[in-house]
Short mmCIF file of C-alpha atoms and ligand atoms in Angstrom, two decimals:
data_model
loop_
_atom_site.label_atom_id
_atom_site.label_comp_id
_atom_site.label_asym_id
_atom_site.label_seq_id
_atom_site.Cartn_x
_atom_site.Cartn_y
_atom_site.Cartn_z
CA UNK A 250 0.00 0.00 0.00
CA UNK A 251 1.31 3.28 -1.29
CA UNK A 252 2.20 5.94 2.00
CA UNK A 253 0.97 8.86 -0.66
CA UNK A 254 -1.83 9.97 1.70
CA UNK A 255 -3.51 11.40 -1.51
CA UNK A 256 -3.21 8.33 -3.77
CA UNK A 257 -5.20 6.27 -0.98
CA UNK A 258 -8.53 8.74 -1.13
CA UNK A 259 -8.43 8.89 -4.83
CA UNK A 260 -8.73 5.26 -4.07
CA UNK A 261 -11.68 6.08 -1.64
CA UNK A 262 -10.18 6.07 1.54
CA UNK A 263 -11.04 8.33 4.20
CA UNK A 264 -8.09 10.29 5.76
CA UNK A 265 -8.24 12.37 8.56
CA UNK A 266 -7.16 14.93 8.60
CA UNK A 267 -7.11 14.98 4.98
CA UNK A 268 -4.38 15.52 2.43
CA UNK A 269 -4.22 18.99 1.06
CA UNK A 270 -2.31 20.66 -1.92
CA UNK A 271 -3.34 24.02 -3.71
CA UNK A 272 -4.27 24.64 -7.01
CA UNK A 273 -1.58 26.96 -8.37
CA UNK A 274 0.83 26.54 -5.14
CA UNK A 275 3.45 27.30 -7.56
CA UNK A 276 3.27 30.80 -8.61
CA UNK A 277 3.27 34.80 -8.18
CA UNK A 278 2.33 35.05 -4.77
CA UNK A 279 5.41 33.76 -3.68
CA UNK A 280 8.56 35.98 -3.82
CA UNK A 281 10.77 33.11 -4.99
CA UNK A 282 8.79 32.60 -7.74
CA UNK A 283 8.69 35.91 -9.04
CA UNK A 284 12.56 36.26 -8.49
CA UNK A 285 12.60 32.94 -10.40
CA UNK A 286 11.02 34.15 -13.07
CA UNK A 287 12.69 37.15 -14.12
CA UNK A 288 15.22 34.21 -15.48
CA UNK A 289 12.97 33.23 -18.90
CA UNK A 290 12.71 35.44 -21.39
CA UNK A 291 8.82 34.40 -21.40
CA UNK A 292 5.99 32.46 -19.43
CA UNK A 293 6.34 29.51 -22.12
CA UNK A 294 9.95 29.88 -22.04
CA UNK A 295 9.76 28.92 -18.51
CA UNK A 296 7.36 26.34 -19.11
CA UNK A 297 10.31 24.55 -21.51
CA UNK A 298 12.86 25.06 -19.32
CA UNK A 299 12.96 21.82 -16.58
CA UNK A 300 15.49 23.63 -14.87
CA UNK A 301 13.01 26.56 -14.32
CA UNK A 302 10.34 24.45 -13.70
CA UNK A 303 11.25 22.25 -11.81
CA UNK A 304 12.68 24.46 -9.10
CA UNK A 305 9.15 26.20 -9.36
CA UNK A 306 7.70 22.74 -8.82
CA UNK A 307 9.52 22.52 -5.17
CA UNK A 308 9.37 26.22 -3.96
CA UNK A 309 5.70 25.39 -2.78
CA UNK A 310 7.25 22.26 -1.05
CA UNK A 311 10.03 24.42 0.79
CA UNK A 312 7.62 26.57 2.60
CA UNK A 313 4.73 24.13 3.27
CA UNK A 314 3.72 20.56 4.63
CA UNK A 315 1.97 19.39 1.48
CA UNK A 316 0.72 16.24 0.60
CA UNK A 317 1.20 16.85 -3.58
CA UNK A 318 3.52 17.87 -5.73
CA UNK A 319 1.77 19.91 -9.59
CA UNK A 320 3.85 19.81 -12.32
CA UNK A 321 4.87 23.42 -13.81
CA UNK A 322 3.66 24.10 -16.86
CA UNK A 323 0.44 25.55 -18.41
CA UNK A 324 -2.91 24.07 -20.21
CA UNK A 325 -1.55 26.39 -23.10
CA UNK A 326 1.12 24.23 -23.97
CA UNK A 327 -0.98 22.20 -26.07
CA UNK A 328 -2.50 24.66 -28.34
CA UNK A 329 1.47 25.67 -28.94
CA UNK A 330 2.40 22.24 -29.65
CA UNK A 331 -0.26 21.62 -32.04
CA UNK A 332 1.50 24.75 -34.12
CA UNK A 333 -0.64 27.65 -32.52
CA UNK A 334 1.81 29.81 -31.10
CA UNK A 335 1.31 30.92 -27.63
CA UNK A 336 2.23 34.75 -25.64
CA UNK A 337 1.33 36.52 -23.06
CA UNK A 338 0.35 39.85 -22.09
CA UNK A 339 1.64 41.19 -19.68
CA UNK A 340 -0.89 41.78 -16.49
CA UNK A 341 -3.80 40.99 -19.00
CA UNK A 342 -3.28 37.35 -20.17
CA UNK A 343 -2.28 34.30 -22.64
CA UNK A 344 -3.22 35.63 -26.59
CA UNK A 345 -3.49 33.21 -29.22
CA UNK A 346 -4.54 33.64 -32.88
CA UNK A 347 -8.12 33.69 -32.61
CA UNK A 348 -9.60 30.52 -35.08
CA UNK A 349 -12.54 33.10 -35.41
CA UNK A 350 -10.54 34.94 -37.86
CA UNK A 351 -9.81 31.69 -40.27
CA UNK A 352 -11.78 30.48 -43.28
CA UNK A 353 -10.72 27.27 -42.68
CA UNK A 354 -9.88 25.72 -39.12
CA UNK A 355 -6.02 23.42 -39.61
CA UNK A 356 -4.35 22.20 -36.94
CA UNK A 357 -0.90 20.66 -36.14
CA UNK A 358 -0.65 16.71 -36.50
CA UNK A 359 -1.71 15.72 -32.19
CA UNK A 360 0.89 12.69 -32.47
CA UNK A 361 3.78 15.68 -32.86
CA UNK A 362 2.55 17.32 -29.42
CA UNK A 363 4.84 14.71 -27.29
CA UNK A 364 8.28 15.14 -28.86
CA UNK A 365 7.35 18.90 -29.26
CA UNK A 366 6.83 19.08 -25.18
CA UNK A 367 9.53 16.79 -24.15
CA UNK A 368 10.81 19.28 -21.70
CA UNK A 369 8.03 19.04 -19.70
CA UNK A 370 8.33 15.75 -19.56
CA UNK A 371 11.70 15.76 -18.14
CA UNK A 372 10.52 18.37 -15.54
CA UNK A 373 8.00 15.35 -14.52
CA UNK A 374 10.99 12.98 -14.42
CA UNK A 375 13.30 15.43 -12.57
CA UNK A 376 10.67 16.63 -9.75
CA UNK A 377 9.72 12.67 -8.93
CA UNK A 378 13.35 12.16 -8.36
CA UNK A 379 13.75 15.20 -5.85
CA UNK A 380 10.33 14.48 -4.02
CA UNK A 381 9.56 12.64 -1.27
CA UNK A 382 8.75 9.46 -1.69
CA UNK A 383 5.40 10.29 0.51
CA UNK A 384 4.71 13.13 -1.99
CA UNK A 385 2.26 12.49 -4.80
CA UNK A 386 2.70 14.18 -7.76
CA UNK A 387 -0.13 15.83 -10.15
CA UNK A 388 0.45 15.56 -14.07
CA UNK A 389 -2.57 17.58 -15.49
CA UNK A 390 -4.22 19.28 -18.93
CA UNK A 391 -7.06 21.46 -19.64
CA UNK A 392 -9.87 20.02 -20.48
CA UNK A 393 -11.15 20.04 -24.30
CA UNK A 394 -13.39 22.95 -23.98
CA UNK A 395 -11.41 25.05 -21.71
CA UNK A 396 -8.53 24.66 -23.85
CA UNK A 397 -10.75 24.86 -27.52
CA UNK A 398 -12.37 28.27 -26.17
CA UNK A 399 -8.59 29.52 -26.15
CA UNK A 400 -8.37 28.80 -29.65
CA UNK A 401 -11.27 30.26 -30.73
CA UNK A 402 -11.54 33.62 -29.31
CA UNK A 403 -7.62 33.85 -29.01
CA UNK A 404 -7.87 34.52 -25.35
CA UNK A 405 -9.85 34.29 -22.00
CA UNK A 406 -12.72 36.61 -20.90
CA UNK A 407 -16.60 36.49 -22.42
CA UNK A 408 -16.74 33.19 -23.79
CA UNK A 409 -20.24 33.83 -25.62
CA UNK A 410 -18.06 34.19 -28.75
CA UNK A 411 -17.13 30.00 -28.53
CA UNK A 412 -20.86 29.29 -27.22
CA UNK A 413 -22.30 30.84 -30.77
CA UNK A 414 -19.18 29.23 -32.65
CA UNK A 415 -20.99 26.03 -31.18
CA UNK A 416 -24.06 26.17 -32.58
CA UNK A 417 -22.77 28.01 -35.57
CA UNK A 418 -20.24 25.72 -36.83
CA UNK A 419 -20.54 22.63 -35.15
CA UNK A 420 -18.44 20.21 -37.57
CA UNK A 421 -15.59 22.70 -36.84
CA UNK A 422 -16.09 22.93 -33.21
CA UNK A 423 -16.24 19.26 -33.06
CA UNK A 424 -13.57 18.42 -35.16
CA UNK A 425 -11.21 20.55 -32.91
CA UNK A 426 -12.43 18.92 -29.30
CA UNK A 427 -11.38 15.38 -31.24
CA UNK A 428 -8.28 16.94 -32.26
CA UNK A 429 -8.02 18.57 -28.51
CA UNK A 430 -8.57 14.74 -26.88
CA UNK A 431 -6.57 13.10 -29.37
CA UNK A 432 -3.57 15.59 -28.26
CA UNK A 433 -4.24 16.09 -24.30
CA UNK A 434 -4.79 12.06 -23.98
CA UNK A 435 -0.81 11.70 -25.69
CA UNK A 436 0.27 14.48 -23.35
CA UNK A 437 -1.31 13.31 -20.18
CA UNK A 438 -0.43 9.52 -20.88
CA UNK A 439 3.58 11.25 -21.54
CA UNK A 440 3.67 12.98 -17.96
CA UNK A 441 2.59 9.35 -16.36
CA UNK A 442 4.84 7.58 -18.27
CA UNK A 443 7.97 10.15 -16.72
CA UNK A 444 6.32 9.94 -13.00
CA UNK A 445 3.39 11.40 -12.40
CA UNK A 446 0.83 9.38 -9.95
CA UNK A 447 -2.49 11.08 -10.85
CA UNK A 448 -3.74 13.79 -13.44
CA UNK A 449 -5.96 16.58 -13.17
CA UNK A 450 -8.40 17.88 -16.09
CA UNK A 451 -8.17 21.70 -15.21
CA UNK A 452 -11.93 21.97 -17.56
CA UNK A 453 -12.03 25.75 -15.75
CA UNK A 454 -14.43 27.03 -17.91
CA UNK A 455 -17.36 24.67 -17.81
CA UNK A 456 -19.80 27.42 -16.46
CA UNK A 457 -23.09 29.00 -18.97
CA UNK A 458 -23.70 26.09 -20.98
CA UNK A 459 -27.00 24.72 -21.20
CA UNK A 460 -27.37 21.18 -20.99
CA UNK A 461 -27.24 19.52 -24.38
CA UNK A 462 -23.95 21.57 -25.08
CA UNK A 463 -22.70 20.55 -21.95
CA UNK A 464 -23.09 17.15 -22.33
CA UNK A 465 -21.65 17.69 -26.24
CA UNK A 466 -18.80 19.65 -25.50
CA UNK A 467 -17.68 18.91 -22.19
CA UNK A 468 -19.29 15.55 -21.04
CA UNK A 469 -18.60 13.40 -24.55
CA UNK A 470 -15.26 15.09 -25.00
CA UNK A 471 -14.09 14.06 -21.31
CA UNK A 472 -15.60 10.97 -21.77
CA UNK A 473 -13.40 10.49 -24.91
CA UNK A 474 -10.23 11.40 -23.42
CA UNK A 475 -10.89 9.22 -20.24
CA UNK A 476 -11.16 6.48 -22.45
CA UNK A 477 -8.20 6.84 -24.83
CA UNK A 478 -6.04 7.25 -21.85
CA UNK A 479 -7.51 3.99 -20.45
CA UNK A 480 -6.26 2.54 -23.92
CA UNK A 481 -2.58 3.89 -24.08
CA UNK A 482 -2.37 1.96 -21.23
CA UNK A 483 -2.60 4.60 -18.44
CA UNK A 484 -3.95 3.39 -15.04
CA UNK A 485 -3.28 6.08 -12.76
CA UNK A 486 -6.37 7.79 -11.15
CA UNK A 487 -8.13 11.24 -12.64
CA UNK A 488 -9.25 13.97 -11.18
CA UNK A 489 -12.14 15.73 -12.94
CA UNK A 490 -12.27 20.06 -12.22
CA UNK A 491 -15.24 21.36 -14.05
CA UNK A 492 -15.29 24.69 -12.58
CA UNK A 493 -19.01 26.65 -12.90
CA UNK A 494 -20.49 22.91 -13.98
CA UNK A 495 -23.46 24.14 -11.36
CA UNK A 496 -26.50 22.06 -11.72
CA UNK A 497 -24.64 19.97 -13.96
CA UNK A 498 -21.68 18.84 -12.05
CA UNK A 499 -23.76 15.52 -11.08
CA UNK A 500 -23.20 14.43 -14.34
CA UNK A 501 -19.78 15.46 -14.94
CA UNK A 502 -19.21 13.50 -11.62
CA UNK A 503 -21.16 10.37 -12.95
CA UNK A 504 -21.01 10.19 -16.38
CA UNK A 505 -17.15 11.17 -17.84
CA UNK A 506 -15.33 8.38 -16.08
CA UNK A 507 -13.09 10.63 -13.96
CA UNK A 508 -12.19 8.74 -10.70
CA UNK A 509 -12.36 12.05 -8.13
CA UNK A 510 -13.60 15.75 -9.01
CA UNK A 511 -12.73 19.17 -8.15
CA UNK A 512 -15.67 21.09 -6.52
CA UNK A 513 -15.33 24.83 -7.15
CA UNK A 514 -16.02 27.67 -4.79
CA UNK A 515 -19.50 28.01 -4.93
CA UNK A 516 -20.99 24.30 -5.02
CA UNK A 517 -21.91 23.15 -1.59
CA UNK A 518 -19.89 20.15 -0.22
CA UNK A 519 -23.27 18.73 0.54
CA UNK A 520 -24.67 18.90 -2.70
CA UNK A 521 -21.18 17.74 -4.65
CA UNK A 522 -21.43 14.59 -2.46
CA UNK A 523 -25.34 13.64 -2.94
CA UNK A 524 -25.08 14.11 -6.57
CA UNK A 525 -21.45 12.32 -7.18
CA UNK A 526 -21.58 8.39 -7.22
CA UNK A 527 -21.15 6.93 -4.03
CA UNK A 528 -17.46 7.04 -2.11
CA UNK A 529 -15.85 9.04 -5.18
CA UNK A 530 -13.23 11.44 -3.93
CA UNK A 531 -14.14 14.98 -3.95
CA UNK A 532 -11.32 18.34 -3.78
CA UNK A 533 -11.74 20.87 -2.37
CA UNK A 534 -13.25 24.16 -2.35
CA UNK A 535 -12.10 26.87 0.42
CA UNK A 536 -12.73 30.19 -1.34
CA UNK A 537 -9.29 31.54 -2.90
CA UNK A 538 -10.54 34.92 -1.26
CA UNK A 539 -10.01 33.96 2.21
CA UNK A 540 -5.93 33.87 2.11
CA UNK A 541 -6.10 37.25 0.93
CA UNK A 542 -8.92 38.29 4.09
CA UNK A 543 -6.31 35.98 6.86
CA UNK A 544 -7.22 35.97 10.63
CA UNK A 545 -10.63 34.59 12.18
CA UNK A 546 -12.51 34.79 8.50
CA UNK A 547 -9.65 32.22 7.09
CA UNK A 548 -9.94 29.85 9.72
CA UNK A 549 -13.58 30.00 10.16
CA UNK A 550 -13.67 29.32 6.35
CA UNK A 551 -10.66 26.23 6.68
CA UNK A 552 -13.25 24.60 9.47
CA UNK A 553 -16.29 24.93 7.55
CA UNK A 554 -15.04 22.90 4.74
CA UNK A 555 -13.06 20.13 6.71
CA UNK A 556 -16.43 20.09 8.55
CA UNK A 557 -18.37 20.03 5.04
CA UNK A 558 -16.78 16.91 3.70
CA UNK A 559 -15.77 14.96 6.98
CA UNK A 560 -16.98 11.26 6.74
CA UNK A 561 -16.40 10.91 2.71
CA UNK A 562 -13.01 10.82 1.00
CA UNK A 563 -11.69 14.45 0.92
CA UNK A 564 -8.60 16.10 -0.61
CA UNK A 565 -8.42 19.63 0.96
CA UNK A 566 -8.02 22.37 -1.43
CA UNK A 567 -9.30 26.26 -2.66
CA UNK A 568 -12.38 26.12 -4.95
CA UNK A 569 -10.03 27.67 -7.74
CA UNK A 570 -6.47 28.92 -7.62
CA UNK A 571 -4.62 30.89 -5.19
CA UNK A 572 -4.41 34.59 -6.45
CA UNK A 573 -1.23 36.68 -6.56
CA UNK A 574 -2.44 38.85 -3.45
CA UNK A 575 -2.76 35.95 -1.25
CA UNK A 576 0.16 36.21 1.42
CA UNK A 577 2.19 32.76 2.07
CA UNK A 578 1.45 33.13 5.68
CA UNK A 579 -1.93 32.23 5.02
CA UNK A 580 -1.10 29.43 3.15
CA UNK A 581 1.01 28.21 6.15
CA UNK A 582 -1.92 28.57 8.43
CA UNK A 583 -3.88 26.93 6.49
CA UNK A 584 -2.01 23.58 6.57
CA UNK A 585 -1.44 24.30 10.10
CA UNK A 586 -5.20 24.04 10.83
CA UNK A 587 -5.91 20.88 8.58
CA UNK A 588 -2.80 19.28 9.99
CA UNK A 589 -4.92 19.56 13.66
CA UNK A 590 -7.97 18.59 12.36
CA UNK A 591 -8.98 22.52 12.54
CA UNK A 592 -8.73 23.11 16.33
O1 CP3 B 642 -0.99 24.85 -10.08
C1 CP3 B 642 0.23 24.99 -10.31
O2 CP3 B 642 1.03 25.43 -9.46
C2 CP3 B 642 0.77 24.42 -11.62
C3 CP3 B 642 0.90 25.29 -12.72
C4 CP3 B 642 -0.29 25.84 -13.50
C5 CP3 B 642 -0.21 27.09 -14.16
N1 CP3 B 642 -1.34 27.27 -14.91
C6 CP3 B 642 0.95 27.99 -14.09
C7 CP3 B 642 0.75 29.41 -14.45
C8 CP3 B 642 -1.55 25.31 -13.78
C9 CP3 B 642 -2.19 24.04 -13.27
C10 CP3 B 642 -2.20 26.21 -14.69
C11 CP3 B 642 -3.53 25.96 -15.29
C12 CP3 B 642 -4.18 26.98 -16.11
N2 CP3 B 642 -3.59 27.86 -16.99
C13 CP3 B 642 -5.57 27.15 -16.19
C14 CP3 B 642 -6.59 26.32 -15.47
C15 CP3 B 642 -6.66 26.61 -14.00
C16 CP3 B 642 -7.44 27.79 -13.62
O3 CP3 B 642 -6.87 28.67 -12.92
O4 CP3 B 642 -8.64 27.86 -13.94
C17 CP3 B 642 -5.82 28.21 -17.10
C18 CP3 B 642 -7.18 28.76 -17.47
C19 CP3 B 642 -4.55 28.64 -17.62
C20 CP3 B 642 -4.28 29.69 -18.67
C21 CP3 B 642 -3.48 30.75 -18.05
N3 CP3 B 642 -2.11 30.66 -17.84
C22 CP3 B 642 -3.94 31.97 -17.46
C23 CP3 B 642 -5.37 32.46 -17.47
C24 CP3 B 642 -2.83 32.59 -16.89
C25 CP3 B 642 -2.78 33.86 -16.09
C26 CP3 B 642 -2.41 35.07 -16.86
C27 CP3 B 642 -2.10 36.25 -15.95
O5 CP3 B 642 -1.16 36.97 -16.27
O6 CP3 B 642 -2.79 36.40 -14.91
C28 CP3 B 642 -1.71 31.77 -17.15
C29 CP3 B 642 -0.31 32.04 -16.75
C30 CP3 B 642 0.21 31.23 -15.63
N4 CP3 B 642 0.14 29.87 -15.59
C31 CP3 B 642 0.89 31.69 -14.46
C32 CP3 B 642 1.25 30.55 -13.73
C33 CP3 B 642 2.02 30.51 -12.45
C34 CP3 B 642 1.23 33.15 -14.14
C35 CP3 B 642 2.05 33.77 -15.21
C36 CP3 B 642 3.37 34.38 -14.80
O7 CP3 B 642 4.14 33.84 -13.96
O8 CP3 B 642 3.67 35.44 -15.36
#
């Protein structure tokens, strides 16, 4: 039996306390990051540099007693692999060439996006050797839609834009979610194959959709990679993160094949666990906005959630990622308080 504390509830074990990491531990709110940083001449450079990476990898696990390792790198890396190139803007985003613009929607060949990204892959391989052998490490992707709305619009914001491309051109929207699963399922099965123990889906922008697209752009599309990871072989257990599913994250939960989800911020630990199937692991979902608030508000907020999933396999986390304000003290008192079961 594995000692990763978080490996055993993916396998639907209760822990208590539970095992916690945090979505985007690595990143701008810590000063060693942003002193790391200034050594890439760009946010993707970074991302293809396992040096870089990997040291960003391990600055989380310096300051704090966390259960998991994430890999450094960015959902965006796939969309740059497949031949649309990636930048950022400074304090305003990722930009890509918006497939809005095209006549005709091409893509890169998906079985080029592995030897393309072979640094990260070697970040994977490099972090699992300087980890503890109790730390679990998180391999992860964005999820089809998340990532396809990217390459629509040619950055984040309103996504109404990729809802009417939808309806509007659905052979082309399709055709680029198959292309999008074909690539991310090569990718993800790439990071296991270097080290990584479990995968995450970051599907962040699942939120507005009415049901049938849901269930055509996010639920068949997850469903597809699921499956075609299940067929290169990989075993390892998947966490599901539809962030804004709502109403709908009951089937998300049921129906993709994901073996834990994410809940985000706003779905009530209550109403994750009736509507997911029975002893699946659920993450989360502490409001980012607390570590920035600190003192009584932050812990009242850490207790409310390890009270909120107690007696069901839970992997403490925020309900999205921490935000650059957030001061690392908070961080540190959160683990603190989960490490004594919140008293
Ligand atoms: O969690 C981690 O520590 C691992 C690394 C990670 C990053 N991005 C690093 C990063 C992960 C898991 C992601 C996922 C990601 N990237 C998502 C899904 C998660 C979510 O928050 O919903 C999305 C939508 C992206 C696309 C993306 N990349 C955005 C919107 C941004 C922010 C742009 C900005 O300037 O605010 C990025 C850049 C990015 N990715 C940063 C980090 C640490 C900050 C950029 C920097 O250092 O300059």
């Amino acid at each position: 039996m594995t000692d990763r504390k978080m490996l055993r509830v993916l396998a639907g074990e209760r822990v208590d306390p539970p095992p916690v990491w945090i979505m985007r531990q690595a990143g701008r709110y810590l000063p060693e990051y942003r002193q790391l940083r200034t050594k890439a001449k760009d946010f993707m450079d970074f991302c293809y540099t396992p040096e870089l990476a990997t040291e960003a990898v391990l600055q989380p696990l310096r300051r704090f007693d966390l259960d998991a390792a994430i890999l450094f790198s960015d959902i965006l890396v796939i969309p740059d692999a497949l031949g649309h190139r990636v930048w950022f803007v400074e304090g305003e985003g990722p930009r890509l060439d918006p497939l809005l613009d095209r006549e005709s929607w091409t893509y890169g060949d998906p079985d080029q996006v592995v030897a393309r990204l072979a640094p990260v892959y070697e970040t994977v391989s490099r972090v699992r050797a300087a980890i503890s052998d109790s730390t679990t490490l998180i391999g992860f992707a964005g999820g089809p839609w998340t990532v396809a709305t990217y390459m629509i619009q040619g950055e984040g914001g309103d996504k109404d834009r990729c809802r009417r491309a939808a309806y509007a051109r659905p052979a082309d929207v399709d055709a680029l979610l198959a292309v999008l699963v074909e690539a991310t399922a090569q990718h993800l099965a790439a990071q296991v194959a270097a080290g990584a123990d479990c995968l995450q889906i970051f599907e962040s922008w699942s939120e507005g959709l009415p049901e049938s697209l849901f269930e055509r752009v996010i639920i068949r599309p997850t469903q597809a990679l699921v499956a075609r990871l299940k067929a290169l072989g990989v075993t390892v257990p998947v966490i599901g993160f539809p962030r804004g599913a709502g109403a709908l994250f009951g089937r998300y939960a049921q129906e993709t094949g994901v073996a834990a989800v994410g809940v985000d911020t706003q779905t009530p630990a209550a109403f994750a666990r009736r509507e997911a199937p029975a002893g699946m692991a659920l993450q989360g979902n502490l409001d980012p906005q607390l570590l920035i608030c600190g003192g009584e508000a932050l812990d009242a907020g850490v207790r409310e959630v390890l009270a909120a999933f107690k007696g069901s396999p839970h992997i403490f986390n925020l309900g999205h990622g921490i935000t650059p304000q957030a001061p690392p003290e908070s961080l540190a008192r959160v683990v603190e308080l989960i490490r004594r079961g919140g008293d």
